[in-house]
PDB file of C-alpha atoms in Angstrom:
ATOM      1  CA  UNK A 224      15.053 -12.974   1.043  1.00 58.00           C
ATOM      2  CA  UNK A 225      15.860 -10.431  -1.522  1.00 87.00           C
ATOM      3  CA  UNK A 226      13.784  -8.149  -3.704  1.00 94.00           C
ATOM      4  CA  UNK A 227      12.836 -10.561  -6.785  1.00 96.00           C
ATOM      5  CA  UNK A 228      12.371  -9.578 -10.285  1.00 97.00           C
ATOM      6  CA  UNK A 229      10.935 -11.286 -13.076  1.00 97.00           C
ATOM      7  CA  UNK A 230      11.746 -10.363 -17.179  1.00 97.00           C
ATOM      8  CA  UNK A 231       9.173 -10.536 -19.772  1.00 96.00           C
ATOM      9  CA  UNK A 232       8.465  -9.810 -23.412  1.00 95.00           C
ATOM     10  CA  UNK A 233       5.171  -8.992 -24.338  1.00 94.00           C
ATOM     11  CA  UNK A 234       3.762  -8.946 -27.845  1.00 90.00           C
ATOM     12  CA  UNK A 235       0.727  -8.173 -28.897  1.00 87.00           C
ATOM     13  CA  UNK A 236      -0.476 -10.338 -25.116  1.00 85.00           C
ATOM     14  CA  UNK A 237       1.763 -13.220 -26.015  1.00 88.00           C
ATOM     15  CA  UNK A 238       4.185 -12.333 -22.425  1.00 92.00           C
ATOM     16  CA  UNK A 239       7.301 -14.533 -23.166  1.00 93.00           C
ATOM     17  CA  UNK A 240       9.636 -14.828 -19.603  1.00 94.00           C
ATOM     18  CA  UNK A 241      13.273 -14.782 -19.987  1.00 94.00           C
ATOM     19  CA  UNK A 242      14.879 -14.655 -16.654  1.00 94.00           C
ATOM     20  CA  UNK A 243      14.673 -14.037 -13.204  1.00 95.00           C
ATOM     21  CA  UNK A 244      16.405 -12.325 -10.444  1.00 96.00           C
ATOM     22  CA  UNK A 245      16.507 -13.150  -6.650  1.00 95.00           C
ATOM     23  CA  UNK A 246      17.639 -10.049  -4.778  1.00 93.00           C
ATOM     24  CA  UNK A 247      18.106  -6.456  -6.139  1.00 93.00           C
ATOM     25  CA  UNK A 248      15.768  -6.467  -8.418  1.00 95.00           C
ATOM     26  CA  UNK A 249      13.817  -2.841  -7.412  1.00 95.00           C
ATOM     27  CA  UNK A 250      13.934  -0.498 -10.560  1.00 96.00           C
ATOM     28  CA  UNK A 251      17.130   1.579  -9.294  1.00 94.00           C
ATOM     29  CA  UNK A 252      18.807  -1.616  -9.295  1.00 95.00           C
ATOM     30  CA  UNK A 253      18.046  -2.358 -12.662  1.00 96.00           C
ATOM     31  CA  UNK A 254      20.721  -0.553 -15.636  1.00 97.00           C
ATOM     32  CA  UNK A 255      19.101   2.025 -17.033  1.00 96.00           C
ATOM     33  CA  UNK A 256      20.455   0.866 -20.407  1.00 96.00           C
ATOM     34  CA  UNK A 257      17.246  -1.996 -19.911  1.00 97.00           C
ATOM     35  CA  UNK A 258      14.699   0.118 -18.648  1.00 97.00           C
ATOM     36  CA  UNK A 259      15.312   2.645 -21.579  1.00 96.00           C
ATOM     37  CA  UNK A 260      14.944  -0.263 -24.433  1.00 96.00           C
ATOM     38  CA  UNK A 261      12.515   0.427 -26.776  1.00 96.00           C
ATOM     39  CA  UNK A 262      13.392  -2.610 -29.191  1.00 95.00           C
ATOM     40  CA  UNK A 263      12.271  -6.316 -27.935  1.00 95.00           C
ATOM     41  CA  UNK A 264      16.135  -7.645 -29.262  1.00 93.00           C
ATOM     42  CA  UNK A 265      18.171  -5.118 -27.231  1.00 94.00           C
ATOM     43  CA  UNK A 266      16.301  -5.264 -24.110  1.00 96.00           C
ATOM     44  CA  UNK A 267      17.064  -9.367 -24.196  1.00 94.00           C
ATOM     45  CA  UNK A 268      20.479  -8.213 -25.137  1.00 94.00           C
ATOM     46  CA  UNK A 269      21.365  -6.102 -22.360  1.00 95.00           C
ATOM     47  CA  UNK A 270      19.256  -7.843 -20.285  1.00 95.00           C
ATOM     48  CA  UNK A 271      21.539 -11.139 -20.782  1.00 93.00           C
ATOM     49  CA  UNK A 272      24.880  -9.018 -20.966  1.00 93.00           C
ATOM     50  CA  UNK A 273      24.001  -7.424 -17.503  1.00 95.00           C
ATOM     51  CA  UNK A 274      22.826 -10.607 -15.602  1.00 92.00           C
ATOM     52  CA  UNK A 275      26.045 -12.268 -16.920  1.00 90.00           C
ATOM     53  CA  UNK A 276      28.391  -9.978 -16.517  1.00 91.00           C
ATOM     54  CA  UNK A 277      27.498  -8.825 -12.866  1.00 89.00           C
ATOM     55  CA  UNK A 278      27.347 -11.189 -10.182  1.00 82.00           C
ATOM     56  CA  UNK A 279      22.971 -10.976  -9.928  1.00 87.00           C
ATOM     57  CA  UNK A 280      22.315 -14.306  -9.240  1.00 90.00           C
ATOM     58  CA  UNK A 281      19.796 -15.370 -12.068  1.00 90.00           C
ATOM     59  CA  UNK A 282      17.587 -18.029 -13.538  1.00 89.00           C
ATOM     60  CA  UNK A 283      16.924 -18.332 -16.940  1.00 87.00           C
ATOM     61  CA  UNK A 284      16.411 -21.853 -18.347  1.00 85.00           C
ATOM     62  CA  UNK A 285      13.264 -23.025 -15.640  1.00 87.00           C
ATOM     63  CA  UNK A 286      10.628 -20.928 -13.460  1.00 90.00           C
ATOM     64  CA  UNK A 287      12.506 -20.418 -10.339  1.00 91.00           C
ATOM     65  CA  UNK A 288       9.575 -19.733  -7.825  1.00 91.00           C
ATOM     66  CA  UNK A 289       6.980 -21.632  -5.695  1.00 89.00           C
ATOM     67  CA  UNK A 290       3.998 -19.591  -7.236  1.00 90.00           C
ATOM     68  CA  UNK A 291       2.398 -20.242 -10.805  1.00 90.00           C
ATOM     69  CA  UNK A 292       3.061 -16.751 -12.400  1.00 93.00           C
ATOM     70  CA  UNK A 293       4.744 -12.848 -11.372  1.00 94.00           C
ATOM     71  CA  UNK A 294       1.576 -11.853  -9.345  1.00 93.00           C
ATOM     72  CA  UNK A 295       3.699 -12.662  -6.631  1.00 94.00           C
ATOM     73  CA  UNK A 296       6.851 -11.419  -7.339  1.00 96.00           C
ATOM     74  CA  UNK A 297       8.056  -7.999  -6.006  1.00 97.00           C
ATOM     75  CA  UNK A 298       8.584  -6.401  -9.744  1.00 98.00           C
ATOM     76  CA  UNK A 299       8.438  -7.771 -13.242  1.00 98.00           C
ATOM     77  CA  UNK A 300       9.824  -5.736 -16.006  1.00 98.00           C
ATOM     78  CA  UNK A 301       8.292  -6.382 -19.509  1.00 97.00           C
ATOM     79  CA  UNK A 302       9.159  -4.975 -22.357  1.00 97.00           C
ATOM     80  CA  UNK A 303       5.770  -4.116 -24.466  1.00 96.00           C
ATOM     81  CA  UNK A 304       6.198  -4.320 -27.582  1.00 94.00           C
ATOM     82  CA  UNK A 305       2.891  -2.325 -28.339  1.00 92.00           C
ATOM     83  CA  UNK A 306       4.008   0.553 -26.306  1.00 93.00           C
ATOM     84  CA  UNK A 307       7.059   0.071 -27.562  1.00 95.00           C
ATOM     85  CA  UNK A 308       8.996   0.935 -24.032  1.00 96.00           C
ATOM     86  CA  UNK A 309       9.679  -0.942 -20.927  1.00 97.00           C
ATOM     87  CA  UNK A 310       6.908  -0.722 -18.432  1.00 97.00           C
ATOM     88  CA  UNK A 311       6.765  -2.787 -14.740  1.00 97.00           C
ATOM     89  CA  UNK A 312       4.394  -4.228 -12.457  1.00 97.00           C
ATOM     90  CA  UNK A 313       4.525  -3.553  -8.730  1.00 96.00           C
ATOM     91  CA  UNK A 314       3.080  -6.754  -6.756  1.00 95.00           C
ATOM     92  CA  UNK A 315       2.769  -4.729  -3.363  1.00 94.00           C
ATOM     93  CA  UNK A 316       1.201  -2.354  -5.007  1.00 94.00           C
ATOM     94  CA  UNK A 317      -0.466  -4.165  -7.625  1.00 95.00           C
ATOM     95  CA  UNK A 318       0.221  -0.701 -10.061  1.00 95.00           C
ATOM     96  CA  UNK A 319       1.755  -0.950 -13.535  1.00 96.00           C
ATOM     97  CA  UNK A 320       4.111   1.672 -13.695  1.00 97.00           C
ATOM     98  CA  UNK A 321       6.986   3.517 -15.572  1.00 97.00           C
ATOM     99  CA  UNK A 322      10.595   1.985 -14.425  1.00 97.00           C
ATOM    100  CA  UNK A 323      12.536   4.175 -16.278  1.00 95.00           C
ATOM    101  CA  UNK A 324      11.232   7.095 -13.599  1.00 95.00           C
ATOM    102  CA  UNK A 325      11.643   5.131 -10.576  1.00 95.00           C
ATOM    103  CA  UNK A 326      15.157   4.334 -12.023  1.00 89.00           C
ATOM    104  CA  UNK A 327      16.311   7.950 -12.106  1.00 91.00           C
ATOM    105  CA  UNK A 328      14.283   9.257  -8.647  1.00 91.00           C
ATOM    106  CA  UNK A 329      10.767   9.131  -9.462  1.00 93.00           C
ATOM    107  CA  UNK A 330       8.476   8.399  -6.552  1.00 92.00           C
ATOM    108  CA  UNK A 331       6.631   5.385  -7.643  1.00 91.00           C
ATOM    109  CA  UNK A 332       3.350   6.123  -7.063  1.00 92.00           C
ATOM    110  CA  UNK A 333       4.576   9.679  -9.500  1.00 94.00           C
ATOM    111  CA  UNK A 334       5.471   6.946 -12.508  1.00 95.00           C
ATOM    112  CA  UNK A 335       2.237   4.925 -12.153  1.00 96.00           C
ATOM    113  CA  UNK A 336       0.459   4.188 -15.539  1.00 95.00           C
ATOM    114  CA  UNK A 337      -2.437   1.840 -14.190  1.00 93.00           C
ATOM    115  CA  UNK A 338      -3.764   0.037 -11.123  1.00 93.00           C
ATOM    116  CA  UNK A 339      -3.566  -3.521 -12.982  1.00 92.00           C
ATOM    117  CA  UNK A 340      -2.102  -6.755 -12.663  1.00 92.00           C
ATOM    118  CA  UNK A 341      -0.988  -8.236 -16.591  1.00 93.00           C
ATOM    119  CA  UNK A 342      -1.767 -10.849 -17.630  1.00 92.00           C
ATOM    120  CA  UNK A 343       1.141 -13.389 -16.667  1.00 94.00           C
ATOM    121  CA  UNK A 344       1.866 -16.654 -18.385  1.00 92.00           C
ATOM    122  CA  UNK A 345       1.269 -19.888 -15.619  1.00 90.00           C
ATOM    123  CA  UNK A 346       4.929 -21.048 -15.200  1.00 87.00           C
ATOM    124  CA  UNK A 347       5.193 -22.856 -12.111  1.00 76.00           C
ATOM    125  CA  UNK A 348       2.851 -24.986  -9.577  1.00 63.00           C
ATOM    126  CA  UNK A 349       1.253 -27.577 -11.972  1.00 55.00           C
ATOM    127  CA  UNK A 350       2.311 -25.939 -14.775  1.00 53.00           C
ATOM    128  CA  UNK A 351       5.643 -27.752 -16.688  1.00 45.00           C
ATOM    129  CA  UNK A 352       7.988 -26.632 -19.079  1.00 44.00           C
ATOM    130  CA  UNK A 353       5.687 -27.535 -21.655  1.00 42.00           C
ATOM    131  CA  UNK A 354       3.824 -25.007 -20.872  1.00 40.00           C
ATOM    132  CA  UNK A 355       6.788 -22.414 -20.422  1.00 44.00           C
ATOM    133  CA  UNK A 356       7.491 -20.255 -23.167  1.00 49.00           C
ATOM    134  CA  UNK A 357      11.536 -20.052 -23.162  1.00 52.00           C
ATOM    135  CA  UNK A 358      14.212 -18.311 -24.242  1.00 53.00           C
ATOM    136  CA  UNK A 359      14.315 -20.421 -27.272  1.00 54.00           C
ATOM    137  CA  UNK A 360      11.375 -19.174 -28.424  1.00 57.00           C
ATOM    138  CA  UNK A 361      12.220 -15.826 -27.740  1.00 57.00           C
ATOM    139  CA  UNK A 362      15.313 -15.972 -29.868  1.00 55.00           C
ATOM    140  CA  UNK A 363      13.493 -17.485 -33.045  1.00 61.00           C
ATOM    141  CA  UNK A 364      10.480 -15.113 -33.042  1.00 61.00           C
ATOM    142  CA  UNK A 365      12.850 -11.736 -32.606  1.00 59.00           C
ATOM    143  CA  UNK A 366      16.077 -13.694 -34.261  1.00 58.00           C
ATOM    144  CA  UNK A 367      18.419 -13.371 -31.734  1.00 56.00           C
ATOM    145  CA  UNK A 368      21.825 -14.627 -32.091  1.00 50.00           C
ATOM    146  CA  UNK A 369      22.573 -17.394 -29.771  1.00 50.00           C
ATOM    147  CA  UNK A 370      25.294 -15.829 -27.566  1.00 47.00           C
ATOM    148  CA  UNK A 371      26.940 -18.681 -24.704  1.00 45.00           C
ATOM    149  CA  UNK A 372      25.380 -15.929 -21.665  1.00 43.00           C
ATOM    150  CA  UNK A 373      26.897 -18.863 -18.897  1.00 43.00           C
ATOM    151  CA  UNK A 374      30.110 -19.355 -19.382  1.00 39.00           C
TER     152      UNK A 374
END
């Protein structure tokens, strides 16, 4: 199995997922032109463009993994909207850390900002979609356009 990556937006604590990748999805993978968002609406925006214009094989529309939440995922990118930059979460090393670094050479242990896990939304294993906050929501809080991302 591949490297997996799960997308967030995080405001204010309220961590909203948007997609997920299964393979490729260690920071040097990842277009810099998402790691360097600073604005909530452009990193969903590239974010979207990227995953449908490549060929990264995505979900977006339903939690894609056995586990309940990212803890166990190899990265998760979130974009924090009280930082106001994208950070990432490391599950083998459990270490929050700067992506954009990684993305352009930086050791990863050089780009660390905390030994932390966040505080990830339950998604799957007992949890429905009821309890999933989706892109829907996403869309009316930062009033995104709704764009047809599948063809």
């Amino acid at each position: 199995m591949g490297t997996r990556a799960d997308f967030y937006i995080d405001n204010m604590g309220d961590m909203t997922w948007l997609a997920s990748i299964f393979k490729d999805g260690h920071p040097w993978n990842i277009p810099l032109v998402i790691l360097a968002q600073v604005d909530p609406t452009m990193f969903s925006e590239q974010l979207f463009d990227w995953m449908y214009a490549s060929e990264v094989e995505y979900q977006d529309d339903k939690w894609p993994w056995p586990w309940e939440d990212s803890q166990l995922t190899d990265y998760s990118y979130i974009m924090d909207c009280e930082r106001g930059k994208v950070i990432a979460y490391n599950m083998r090393e459990k270490m929050i850390f700067e992506p954009m670094q990684v993305g352009v050479g930086t050791d990863l242990k050089t780009a660390k900002i905390a030994s932390a896990i966040p505080n990830f939304p339950k998604m799957g294993v007992g949890y429905g979609p009821e309890s999933s906050k989706t892109l829907q929501r996403v869309r009316k809080l930062f009033k995104l356009p709704k764009l047809p991302f599948r063809p």
